[in-house]
PDB file of C-alpha atoms and ligand atoms in Angstrom:
ATOM      1  CA  MET C   1    -110.375 -37.514  60.390  1.00  0.00           C
ATOM      2  CA  ALA C   2    -106.756 -37.745  62.465  1.00  0.00           C
ATOM      3  CA  VAL C   3    -105.415 -41.529  63.565  1.00  0.00           C
ATOM      4  CA  GLU C   4    -102.988 -41.159  66.581  1.00  0.00           C
ATOM      5  CA  LEU C   5    -100.830 -44.326  66.511  1.00  0.00           C
ATOM      6  CA  LEU C   6    -101.451 -46.396  69.430  1.00  0.00           C
ATOM      7  CA  ILE C   7    -100.109 -49.872  68.545  1.00  0.00           C
ATOM      8  CA  ASP C   8     -97.535 -50.011  65.668  1.00  0.00           C
ATOM      9  CA  GLU C   9     -97.299 -53.087  62.801  1.00  0.00           C
ATOM     10  CA  SER C  10     -94.454 -54.984  64.462  1.00  0.00           C
ATOM     11  CA  ARG C  11     -95.932 -54.911  68.099  1.00  0.00           C
ATOM     12  CA  ILE C  12     -98.898 -56.932  66.553  1.00  0.00           C
ATOM     13  CA  ARG C  13     -96.598 -58.936  65.074  1.00  0.00           C
ATOM     14  CA  GLU C  14     -94.496 -60.303  67.765  1.00  0.00           C
ATOM     15  CA  ARG C  15     -97.958 -60.359  69.860  1.00  0.00           C
ATOM     16  CA  LEU C  16     -99.614 -62.529  67.523  1.00  0.00           C
ATOM     17  CA  GLY C  17     -96.283 -64.882  66.955  1.00  0.00           C
ATOM     18  CA  ALA C  18     -96.748 -65.484  70.855  1.00  0.00           C
ATOM     19  CA  MET C  19    -100.127 -65.786  70.517  1.00  0.00           C
ATOM     20  CA  GLY C  20    -100.378 -68.462  67.900  1.00  0.00           C
ATOM     21  CA  ARG C  21     -97.462 -70.125  69.924  1.00  0.00           C
ATOM     22  CA  GLN C  22     -99.836 -70.034  72.885  1.00  0.00           C
ATOM     23  CA  ILE C  23    -102.541 -71.759  70.878  1.00  0.00           C
ATOM     24  CA  GLU C  24    -100.167 -74.325  69.310  1.00  0.00           C
ATOM     25  CA  ASP C  25     -99.136 -76.062  72.453  1.00  0.00           C
ATOM     26  CA  ASP C  26    -103.055 -75.673  73.672  1.00  0.00           C
ATOM     27  CA  TYR C  27    -104.710 -77.212  70.610  1.00  0.00           C
ATOM     28  CA  ARG C  28    -101.743 -79.945  69.708  1.00  0.00           C
ATOM     29  CA  ASP C  29    -103.889 -82.945  68.429  1.00  0.00           C
ATOM     30  CA  LYS C  30    -107.432 -81.032  69.395  1.00  0.00           C
ATOM     31  CA  PRO C  31    -109.637 -80.681  66.275  1.00  0.00           C
ATOM     32  CA  LEU C  32    -109.105 -76.898  66.148  1.00  0.00           C
ATOM     33  CA  THR C  33    -111.820 -74.283  64.638  1.00  0.00           C
ATOM     34  CA  ILE C  34    -111.054 -70.683  64.816  1.00  0.00           C
ATOM     35  CA  VAL C  35    -113.998 -69.049  64.104  1.00  0.00           C
ATOM     36  CA  ALA C  36    -113.615 -65.415  63.290  1.00  0.00           C
ATOM     37  CA  VAL C  37    -115.732 -62.895  63.751  1.00  0.00           C
ATOM     38  CA  LEU C  38    -116.216 -60.806  60.304  1.00  0.00           C
ATOM     39  CA  THR C  39    -115.799 -58.204  59.546  1.00  0.00           C
ATOM     40  CA  GLY C  40    -112.923 -56.710  61.737  1.00  0.00           C
ATOM     41  CA  SER C  41    -110.954 -59.582  62.758  1.00  0.00           C
ATOM     42  CA  LEU C  42    -110.229 -60.461  59.129  1.00  0.00           C
ATOM     43  CA  ILE C  43    -106.877 -59.081  59.516  1.00  0.00           C
ATOM     44  CA  ALA C  44    -105.911 -60.232  62.838  1.00  0.00           C
ATOM     45  CA  LEU C  45    -107.070 -63.675  61.299  1.00  0.00           C
ATOM     46  CA  ALA C  46    -104.533 -63.772  58.162  1.00  0.00           C
ATOM     47  CA  ASP C  47    -101.882 -62.948  60.453  1.00  0.00           C
ATOM     48  CA  LEU C  48    -102.509 -65.023  63.445  1.00  0.00           C
ATOM     49  CA  VAL C  49    -103.183 -68.298  61.645  1.00  0.00           C
ATOM     50  CA  ARG C  50     -99.723 -68.160  59.630  1.00  0.00           C
ATOM     51  CA  GLN C  51     -98.058 -67.837  63.063  1.00  0.00           C
ATOM     52  CA  ILE C  52     -99.791 -71.825  63.991  1.00  0.00           C
ATOM     53  CA  ARG C  53     -98.435 -74.416  62.544  1.00  0.00           C
ATOM     54  CA  ILE C  54    -100.603 -77.489  63.656  1.00  0.00           C
ATOM     55  CA  PRO C  55    -103.830 -78.351  61.561  1.00  0.00           C
ATOM     56  CA  LEU C  56    -106.729 -76.113  61.620  1.00  0.00           C
ATOM     57  CA  ARG C  57    -109.696 -75.030  60.150  1.00  0.00           C
ATOM     58  CA  ILE C  58    -111.056 -71.525  59.542  1.00  0.00           C
ATOM     59  CA  ALA C  59    -114.744 -70.384  59.764  1.00  0.00           C
ATOM     60  CA  LEU C  60    -116.597 -66.714  59.595  1.00  0.00           C
ATOM     61  CA  LEU C  61    -119.690 -65.349  61.586  1.00  0.00           C
ATOM     62  CA  GLN C  62    -121.918 -62.954  60.875  1.00  0.00           C
ATOM     63  CA  ALA C  63    -123.728 -61.231  63.603  1.00  0.00           C
ATOM     64  CA  SER C  64    -125.056 -57.684  63.785  1.00  0.00           C
ATOM     65  CA  SER C  65    -125.916 -56.201  66.767  1.00  0.00           C
ATOM     66  CA  TYR C  66    -129.388 -53.811  67.566  1.00  0.00           C
ATOM     67  CA  ARG C  67    -130.494 -51.400  70.111  1.00  0.00           C
ATOM     68  CA  GLY C  68    -134.036 -51.257  70.913  1.00  0.00           C
ATOM     69  CA  ALA C  69    -135.733 -48.187  70.048  1.00  0.00           C
ATOM     70  CA  THR C  70    -136.653 -47.562  73.751  1.00  0.00           C
ATOM     71  CA  THR C  71    -134.547 -49.600  76.186  1.00  0.00           C
ATOM     72  CA  ALA C  72    -130.421 -49.692  75.875  1.00  0.00           C
ATOM     73  CA  ALA C  73    -130.316 -53.235  75.537  1.00  0.00           C
ATOM     74  CA  THR C  74    -128.438 -54.441  72.199  1.00  0.00           C
ATOM     75  CA  THR C  75    -130.451 -58.090  70.714  1.00  0.00           C
ATOM     76  CA  LEU C  76    -127.188 -59.700  68.634  1.00  0.00           C
ATOM     77  CA  VAL C  77    -128.560 -61.085  65.387  1.00  0.00           C
ATOM     78  CA  VAL C  78    -126.439 -64.063  63.919  1.00  0.00           C
ATOM     79  CA  ASN C  79    -126.437 -64.361  60.169  1.00  0.00           C
ATOM     80  CA  GLU C  80    -126.991 -68.226  59.551  1.00  0.00           C
ATOM     81  CA  ALA C  81    -126.063 -67.249  56.083  1.00  0.00           C
ATOM     82  CA  PHE C  82    -122.152 -68.772  57.303  1.00  0.00           C
ATOM     83  CA  ALA C  83    -123.447 -71.291  59.462  1.00  0.00           C
ATOM     84  CA  PRO C  84    -119.997 -72.504  60.703  1.00  0.00           C
ATOM     85  CA  ASP C  85    -120.178 -76.176  60.946  1.00  0.00           C
ATOM     86  CA  VAL C  86    -118.745 -76.934  64.121  1.00  0.00           C
ATOM     87  CA  VAL C  87    -120.089 -80.222  65.607  1.00  0.00           C
ATOM     88  CA  GLY C  88    -117.043 -81.576  67.678  1.00  0.00           C
ATOM     89  CA  ARG C  89    -115.036 -79.240  67.281  1.00  0.00           C
ATOM     90  CA  ASP C  90    -112.560 -77.292  69.764  1.00  0.00           C
ATOM     91  CA  VAL C  91    -113.656 -73.441  68.796  1.00  0.00           C
ATOM     92  CA  LEU C  92    -111.635 -70.800  69.265  1.00  0.00           C
ATOM     93  CA  LEU C  93    -113.874 -68.093  68.977  1.00  0.00           C
ATOM     94  CA  LEU C  94    -111.470 -64.918  67.566  1.00  0.00           C
ATOM     95  CA  ASP C  95    -112.735 -61.350  67.648  1.00  0.00           C
ATOM     96  CA  ASP C  96    -111.242 -58.010  66.808  1.00  0.00           C
ATOM     97  CA  ILE C  97    -112.081 -55.758  70.195  1.00  0.00           C
ATOM     98  CA  LEU C  98    -113.735 -57.243  73.386  1.00  0.00           C
ATOM     99  CA  ASP C  99    -115.791 -54.070  74.454  1.00  0.00           C
ATOM    100  CA  THR C 100    -118.791 -54.526  76.189  1.00  0.00           C
ATOM    101  CA  GLY C 101    -118.396 -58.170  75.757  1.00  0.00           C
ATOM    102  CA  GLN C 102    -122.198 -58.725  74.674  1.00  0.00           C
ATOM    103  CA  THR C 103    -120.666 -60.078  71.154  1.00  0.00           C
ATOM    104  CA  LEU C 104    -118.456 -62.499  72.082  1.00  0.00           C
ATOM    105  CA  GLY C 105    -120.694 -63.705  75.271  1.00  0.00           C
ATOM    106  CA  ALA C 106    -123.369 -63.948  72.548  1.00  0.00           C
ATOM    107  CA  LEU C 107    -121.298 -66.047  70.179  1.00  0.00           C
ATOM    108  CA  VAL C 108    -119.690 -68.466  72.555  1.00  0.00           C
ATOM    109  CA  GLU C 109    -123.543 -69.611  73.953  1.00  0.00           C
ATOM    110  CA  HIS C 110    -124.144 -69.898  70.341  1.00  0.00           C
ATOM    111  CA  LEU C 111    -121.408 -71.767  68.868  1.00  0.00           C
ATOM    112  CA  LYS C 112    -121.921 -74.091  72.652  1.00  0.00           C
ATOM    113  CA  ASP C 113    -125.662 -74.590  70.839  1.00  0.00           C
ATOM    114  CA  ARG C 114    -124.586 -75.868  67.464  1.00  0.00           C
ATOM    115  CA  GLY C 115    -122.365 -78.422  68.953  1.00  0.00           C
ATOM    116  CA  ALA C 116    -119.017 -77.099  69.660  1.00  0.00           C
ATOM    117  CA  ARG C 117    -116.971 -79.855  71.607  1.00  0.00           C
ATOM    118  CA  SER C 118    -115.603 -76.563  73.468  1.00  0.00           C
ATOM    119  CA  VAL C 119    -115.676 -72.750  72.796  1.00  0.00           C
ATOM    120  CA  ARG C 120    -112.433 -70.069  74.138  1.00  0.00           C
ATOM    121  CA  THR C 121    -112.172 -66.804  73.149  1.00  0.00           C
ATOM    122  CA  ALA C 122    -109.457 -64.712  71.190  1.00  0.00           C
ATOM    123  CA  VAL C 123    -109.650 -60.886  70.822  1.00  0.00           C
ATOM    124  CA  LEU C 124    -106.777 -58.540  69.470  1.00  0.00           C
ATOM    125  CA  LEU C 125    -107.699 -55.813  71.583  1.00  0.00           C
ATOM    126  CA  ARG C 126    -109.318 -55.473  75.043  1.00  0.00           C
ATOM    127  CA  LYS C 127    -110.683 -52.421  76.207  1.00  0.00           C
ATOM    128  CA  ILE C 128    -110.691 -51.569  79.559  1.00  0.00           C
ATOM    129  CA  GLY C 129    -113.330 -49.756  81.689  1.00  0.00           C
ATOM    130  CA  ARG C 130    -116.682 -51.090  79.295  1.00  0.00           C
ATOM    131  CA  GLN C 131    -117.576 -54.314  79.944  1.00  0.00           C
ATOM    132  CA  ILE C 132    -120.948 -55.526  80.969  1.00  0.00           C
ATOM    133  CA  VAL C 133    -120.797 -58.984  80.502  1.00  0.00           C
ATOM    134  CA  PRO C 134    -118.801 -61.465  82.164  1.00  0.00           C
ATOM    135  CA  ILE C 135    -116.210 -62.707  80.581  1.00  0.00           C
ATOM    136  CA  GLU C 136    -112.729 -63.104  80.469  1.00  0.00           C
ATOM    137  CA  PRO C 137    -110.718 -64.054  76.976  1.00  0.00           C
ATOM    138  CA  ASP C 138    -108.710 -66.578  77.030  1.00  0.00           C
ATOM    139  CA  TYR C 139    -105.891 -65.154  74.443  1.00  0.00           C
ATOM    140  CA  CYS C 140    -105.919 -61.446  74.448  1.00  0.00           C
ATOM    141  CA  GLY C 141    -102.926 -58.997  72.384  1.00  0.00           C
ATOM    142  CA  PHE C 142    -103.448 -55.956  74.063  1.00  0.00           C
ATOM    143  CA  VAL C 143    -105.129 -54.119  76.721  1.00  0.00           C
ATOM    144  CA  ILE C 144    -106.468 -50.659  76.224  1.00  0.00           C
ATOM    145  CA  PRO C 145    -107.787 -47.430  77.334  1.00  0.00           C
ATOM    146  CA  ASP C 146    -111.504 -46.339  76.388  1.00  0.00           C
ATOM    147  CA  ALA C 147    -111.108 -44.859  73.309  1.00  0.00           C
ATOM    148  CA  PHE C 148    -112.059 -45.471  69.536  1.00  0.00           C
ATOM    149  CA  VAL C 149    -109.745 -47.143  67.774  1.00  0.00           C
ATOM    150  CA  VAL C 150    -109.236 -48.248  64.186  1.00  0.00           C
ATOM    151  CA  GLY C 151    -107.396 -49.655  61.876  1.00  0.00           C
ATOM    152  CA  TYR C 152    -105.968 -53.874  61.688  1.00  0.00           C
ATOM    153  CA  GLY C 153    -109.104 -54.283  60.532  1.00  0.00           C
ATOM    154  CA  LEU C 154    -111.142 -52.287  62.804  1.00  0.00           C
ATOM    155  CA  ASP C 155    -113.201 -49.453  61.002  1.00  0.00           C
ATOM    156  CA  TYR C 156    -115.486 -46.531  61.312  1.00  0.00           C
ATOM    157  CA  ASN C 157    -118.091 -46.168  58.549  1.00  0.00           C
ATOM    158  CA  ASP C 158    -116.620 -48.726  57.194  1.00  0.00           C
ATOM    159  CA  GLU C 159    -113.167 -47.054  56.718  1.00  0.00           C
ATOM    160  CA  TYR C 160    -109.607 -47.236  58.086  1.00  0.00           C
ATOM    161  CA  ARG C 161    -109.907 -50.844  58.475  1.00  0.00           C
ATOM    162  CA  HIS C 162    -106.638 -51.473  55.944  1.00  0.00           C
ATOM    163  CA  LEU C 163    -104.075 -49.555  58.242  1.00  0.00           C
ATOM    164  CA  PRO C 164    -101.747 -51.947  59.384  1.00  0.00           C
ATOM    165  CA  TYR C 165    -101.765 -50.384  62.822  1.00  0.00           C
ATOM    166  CA  VAL C 166    -104.063 -49.848  65.507  1.00  0.00           C
ATOM    167  CA  GLY C 167    -104.575 -46.099  66.341  1.00  0.00           C
ATOM    168  CA  VAL C 168    -106.892 -43.870  68.033  1.00  0.00           C
ATOM    169  CA  LEU C 169    -109.875 -41.953  65.776  1.00  0.00           C
ATOM    170  CA  GLY C 170    -109.382 -38.107  66.585  1.00  0.00           C
ATOM    171  CA  ASP C 171    -111.932 -35.214  65.795  1.00  0.00           C
ATOM    172  CA  SER C 172    -110.020 -33.350  63.549  1.00  0.00           C
TER     173      SER C 172
HETATM  174  P1  XMP N 201    -118.808 -55.975  72.150  1.00  0.00           P
HETATM  175  O1  XMP N 201    -119.576 -54.381  73.142  1.00  0.00           O
HETATM  176  O2  XMP N 201    -120.319 -56.656  71.964  1.00  0.00           O
HETATM  177  O3  XMP N 201    -118.271 -55.038  70.861  1.00  0.00           O
HETATM  178  O4  XMP N 201    -118.040 -56.048  73.185  1.00  0.00           O
HETATM  179  C1  XMP N 201    -117.648 -55.863  70.235  1.00  0.00           C
HETATM  180  C2  XMP N 201    -117.817 -55.080  68.342  1.00  0.00           C
HETATM  181  O5  XMP N 201    -117.872 -53.426  68.927  1.00  0.00           O
HETATM  182  C3  XMP N 201    -117.358 -52.959  68.202  1.00  0.00           C
HETATM  183  N1  XMP N 201    -115.979 -52.081  68.805  1.00  0.00           N
HETATM  184  C4  XMP N 201    -115.704 -51.190  67.997  1.00  0.00           C
HETATM  185  N2  XMP N 201    -114.876 -51.128  66.534  1.00  0.00           N
HETATM  186  N3  XMP N 201    -113.672 -49.483  67.119  1.00  0.00           N
HETATM  187  C5  XMP N 201    -113.934 -50.192  66.212  1.00  0.00           C
HETATM  188  O6  XMP N 201    -113.576 -50.175  65.187  1.00  0.00           O
HETATM  189  C6  XMP N 201    -113.983 -49.394  68.756  1.00  0.00           C
HETATM  190  O7  XMP N 201    -113.458 -49.080  69.308  1.00  0.00           O
HETATM  191  C7  XMP N 201    -114.883 -50.514  68.677  1.00  0.00           C
HETATM  192  N4  XMP N 201    -115.714 -50.882  69.942  1.00  0.00           N
HETATM  193  C8  XMP N 201    -116.236 -51.840  70.008  1.00  0.00           C
HETATM  194  C9  XMP N 201    -116.631 -53.939  67.157  1.00  0.00           C
HETATM  195  O8  XMP N 201    -117.082 -54.517  66.032  1.00  0.00           O
HETATM  196  C10 XMP N 201    -116.480 -55.242  68.000  1.00  0.00           C
HETATM  197  O9  XMP N 201    -116.304 -56.496  67.621  1.00  0.00           O
END
C-alpha cells in the first residue's frame, strides 16, 4: 500500500531533541525510568533516550487490548512477563501514539499500582478527534489529523515499522 509522507526524519529528530532537553530539565536529580510500550514506541525510545544526558533507566511494557464481543468497550491486558520494577521511581511512560487514550490511561494506573513514585506520559504522536479517556500527555511530539499512520515504529499488520518517517497509509 502507498504511504504518504506526513512527518519527515529531520523534523522528528529535531522534535525529539527538544523533548529530550525538556525531560532533562524536569528530571534532573530524580530517579527516572522511561517505560516504553511495545512495540510501536521502540524507535522513538531509541532516538529519544540518546538525546537525554541525565541518568535514567529503561524498561518495557507490553499490553494488548481486546474488544468485547457484544460491546465496543475494550479491555487492556498487561503482559506480566515484562513487569518493570518501578517501585520508588519517577516513571515517564512512552507510547507511539495517543488515539482514544485508553492504553495510556490504563497503563498510568497500572504503573502507579506497581509502586511508581510518579507517572508522567510522553507520546510521539497525538491524533485529534478520537480521544475518549481524558488524559493530557506531559510531552507530545506532534499533533496529527485523524488518519491511520505508519512508520517510525508504527505498523499496519506488523509491517512498515522500519520506515524512518511517519506517513499516512493510503488505499493503493
Ligand atoms: P489508544 O486508542 O489506546 O491507542 O490511545 C493507542 C494504540 O493504538 C494503536 N494505534 C495506531 N497504530 N497507526 C498505528 O500504527 C495509527 O494510526 C494508530 N492509532 C492507534 C497504537 O498501537 C497505539 O499504541
